[in-house]
Amino acid sequence: MTVEATAGQAVRTQPKIESELLKSRVGAAMWFLLPMLAALAVVAGWPLLRTIYFSLTNASLTNLYEAEFVGFKNYLSWTTLKSGRTVFSGLLVDPAWWNAVGNTLRFAVISVTLETVLGMVVALVLNAEFKGRGIVRAAILIPWAIPTIVSAKMWSWMLNDQFGIINDLFMKLGLISHKIAWTASADTAMTAVLIVDIWKTTPFMALLILAGLQMIPKDIYEAAEIDGVHPVKVFFKVTLPLVRPALMVAVIFRLLDAMRIFDLIYVLTPNSAATKTMSVISRENLFDFDKFAYGSAQSTFLFLMIAVMTGLYIWLGKVRFDGGDR
Amino acid sequence: MAHIELKNIKKSFGLVDVIKGVDLEIFSGEFMVFVGPSGCGKSTLLRLMAGLEDITSGEMTFDGTLVNALAPSKRGIAMVFQSYALYPHMTVYENMAFGLELAKSSKETIKERVEKAAELLQITPYLSRLPKQLSGGQRQRVAIGRAIVRDPKVFLFDEPLSNLDAALRVATRLEIAKLHHAMNSSTMVYVTHDQVEAMTLADRICVLRDGLVEQVGTPLELYENPQSLFVAGFIGSPKMNFLNGEIASKFGANTIGVRSEHIEIADRDGAWKGKVVHSESLGSDSYVYVDIGAGGDPIIVRQEGTHMHQPDAAISIAPIPGKVYRFDKAGKPVKN
Ligand SMILES: Nc1ncnc2c1ncn2[C@@H]1O[C@H](COP(=O)(O)OP(=O)(O)OP(=O)(O)O)[C@@H](O)[C@H]1O
Ligand SMILES: [Mg+2]
């Protein structure tokens, strides 16, 4: 890192020597980036700006274009009653919203933690040499390759309280005494969502970690073997520190993904307060309840949360996306 | 101190036989060098001794105890890898101390041993650096230091100098030689394909060819009494000149070999006449490449000092009597 930093400075402090070369390089880079930037501006930038704008208006689905600017009313507003009592309203004091925030955070933390641990285990297994490794590597990706809607529907049948195979299996094994309404019951809905998400996403995690594991040279494991270092110690003192950059990137990807979870919950546990996440509730407001401005405020809030979390995470973990260490 | 014995050691990877029955004795305190062409199984043999690969068949003993199934860490060995194999995220100190921490040595003992090794190898100023902040030569010394602190009975080196530039190679070679003197109770096994390294470092050299031992002996024995055409061609630099056909039959052999330092330039009527193909001067020595019309590669003649020869100039050369090696059809020396 220090080397690169000084190299960067050198370029900056001696602009004349390389200016021609630099100019042509920057020019080329611009041209290569331009289509991407344009596409991003159209499909991500513009909708984002529109959402933020709508969150500051009183827009509704039927009245999108004549919406009036109302400032931060959707986030927080208050009226003082004649009795002198002040009543607050808006997103920041909405218990349904905070319930969704709680659900989202709980889902994100639990699923990403378990997926990371399981993904690491799977990656370690796949990194070992055994016969048929190629096939296992391909097979393990299947859950991830199935579209979420399809796997959610599949699991919702498997978890069905009357006809589902899971209840049937558990009953036969004597693990449960009566059939459980996995997706409908408030106690188990979140568990059901977590199970499906972990089933689906662990392979992705494993693959990212596996890529990191394969960057670690084999010979240092042989050196450790000659030193007689216990395998557990090797894992914590050698493998984990060396795979950390890849692991951090994988965790960020997954965390951002988990924060905006929508499709799985929408299909698996519709209308359950126990699993309703920020994306689900904002979609509800946007399109079902005709509170377009309020839904936009919720979307904006979600965006800000993700942005802040990413910033914090990168700063705390000092992740470098070029794969190097600090 | 360890006396190593290999009895009919074989190793195959799947269907490929790599080591095909090696018998070898390495005496305790000896510096044994494995040389041989690329792919002949030097590294594999070393890794078998380290315990990093399983022996397919045969017996390996250290001081009389069978070690075939013994874990690497139990063999009392240390290995220095061609690629250094340093832990990239640990400082030099941690790299050297990592293997000791489990031996239940106290912190002070570890510190003492690391510092002593660091001093021996002159890497004390770098103890708190990461491997990536070191030069290749420094890294290699750290790798050697990591081996030293374990105080092993046997040192195994797999081409430790091959990633270094020429000057550093010579310097580090010297350091390894010094190390061998300083730790003369340790047995050292050293793999290289550089025969200068082999000649200068070894007490004995083991020439391997295609998974088999071709010849074992002191450097001088191999130089003076090669037991096969292969060894004759492999040991010595530049390569020994080989001549077949009529010229060889005059000596009663299928092939004769003469080293470049054993050919003289005759004034007029040497045994072999030809013309200069090319000449090079290295300052202390000069090499003349002579074509005597016998087919094959030109004959290399070494002269001390600086001598220039014009290309295509006629030249007459003669082997020093008694320095001609004679080999039969099977590549074995001709006895008389
Ligand atoms: N793990 C392995 N699986 C299959 N074949 C192997 C394996 N390791 C080595 N070999 C084969 O064994 C032979 C000897 O390899 P080895 O690495 O011992 O050669 P070497 O003498 O050290 O060569 P070099 O001088 O190039 O390092 C080679 O033909 C190689 O292809
Ligand atoms: Mg090798």
XYZ file of C-alpha atoms in Angstrom, chain A residues 28-174:
147
model
C -9.033 5.781 -23.047
C -10.341 4.938 -19.597
C -13.074 7.546 -19.966
C -14.236 6.071 -23.238
C -14.337 2.582 -21.799
C -16.204 3.737 -18.728
C -18.651 6.013 -20.478
C -21.198 3.402 -21.621
C -21.198 1.871 -18.154
C -21.588 5.209 -16.443
C -24.379 6.180 -18.803
C -26.191 2.907 -18.210
C -25.805 3.256 -14.461
C -27.031 6.829 -14.538
C -30.148 5.767 -16.432
C -31.029 2.591 -14.523
C -29.743 3.457 -11.041
C -28.959 7.157 -10.700
C -32.130 8.585 -12.170
C -34.565 6.275 -10.308
C -32.689 6.989 -7.106
C -32.961 10.736 -7.567
C -36.650 10.396 -8.460
C -37.273 8.321 -5.361
C -35.567 10.873 -3.164
C -37.549 13.615 -4.828
C -40.881 11.805 -4.409
C -40.082 11.189 -0.770
C -40.160 14.950 -0.313
C -43.581 15.360 -1.950
C -47.138 14.265 -1.381
C -47.219 12.131 -4.530
C -49.662 9.278 -4.901
C -49.971 6.712 -7.668
C -52.845 8.562 -9.246
C -51.243 11.913 -8.816
C -47.586 11.436 -9.652
C -46.918 14.490 -11.749
C -48.826 17.135 -9.867
C -47.191 16.192 -6.601
C -46.387 19.088 -4.312
C -43.222 19.574 -2.393
C -43.810 19.030 1.313
C -40.306 18.930 2.725
C -39.548 16.238 5.306
C -43.166 15.659 6.248
C -43.099 12.036 5.137
C -40.190 11.406 7.468
C -41.436 13.360 10.450
C -44.195 15.894 11.037
C -46.040 17.104 14.030
C -49.150 18.987 14.919
C -49.847 20.638 18.217
C -53.370 19.915 19.394
C -55.515 22.460 21.145
C -54.885 20.673 24.399
C -51.231 21.557 23.974
C -50.189 17.961 23.233
C -47.890 17.484 20.257
C -48.638 14.525 17.988
C -45.861 13.174 15.823
C -46.384 11.290 12.609
C -44.221 10.087 9.721
C -41.714 7.396 8.995
C -39.466 7.982 11.989
C -42.242 7.294 14.477
C -44.014 4.524 12.559
C -43.924 1.267 14.570
C -44.648 -0.840 11.462
C -41.591 0.654 9.809
C -39.336 0.051 12.791
C -40.641 -3.496 12.971
C -39.559 -3.913 9.365
C -36.167 -2.370 10.103
C -35.763 -4.806 12.991
C -36.787 -7.748 10.819
C -34.371 -6.720 8.098
C -31.460 -6.294 10.441
C -32.182 -9.551 12.224
C -32.466 -11.359 8.919
C -29.300 -9.765 7.536
C -27.151 -10.444 10.582
C -28.288 -14.027 11.168
C -28.313 -15.106 7.541
C -24.973 -13.540 6.654
C -23.309 -14.922 9.774
C -24.530 -18.448 9.166
C -23.853 -18.265 5.454
C -20.312 -17.095 6.123
C -19.598 -19.886 8.581
C -21.212 -22.571 6.432
C -19.723 -21.108 3.276
C -16.291 -21.291 4.864
C -16.828 -24.930 5.804
C -18.005 -25.817 2.302
C -15.139 -23.868 0.743
C -12.591 -25.677 2.895
C -14.049 -29.015 1.844
C -14.051 -28.034 -1.822
C -10.498 -26.786 -1.530
C -9.286 -30.208 -0.458
C -8.300 -32.648 -3.145
C -10.610 -35.592 -3.641
C -12.074 -37.556 -6.493
C -15.064 -35.992 -8.200
C -14.306 -32.549 -6.834
C -15.272 -30.871 -10.088
C -18.725 -32.421 -10.042
C -19.303 -31.543 -6.394
C -18.202 -27.970 -7.087
C -20.713 -27.668 -9.903
C -23.486 -29.438 -7.980
C -23.169 -27.225 -4.958
C -23.974 -24.205 -7.090
C -27.403 -25.498 -8.070
C -29.365 -23.881 -5.212
C -27.815 -20.561 -6.106
C -28.541 -20.960 -9.813
C -32.276 -21.548 -9.289
C -34.241 -18.281 -9.531
C -35.352 -17.126 -6.099
C -39.023 -17.112 -7.012
C -38.792 -20.745 -8.072
C -36.895 -21.907 -5.025
C -39.157 -19.892 -2.728
C -42.223 -21.542 -4.234
C -40.558 -24.939 -4.036
C -39.726 -24.460 -0.389
C -43.137 -23.073 0.391
C -44.602 -26.361 -0.831
C -42.036 -28.343 1.075
C -42.818 -26.337 4.203
C -46.578 -26.546 3.716
C -48.290 -27.437 6.980
C -50.706 -30.017 5.528
C -48.923 -31.602 2.578
C -45.343 -30.466 2.988
C -42.555 -33.029 2.952
C -40.737 -31.375 5.838
C -43.590 -31.847 8.292
C -44.090 -35.374 7.020
C -40.415 -36.205 7.511
C -40.198 -34.642 10.944
C -43.365 -36.437 12.053
C -42.060 -39.784 10.854
C -38.745 -39.183 12.564
C -40.614 -38.216 15.709
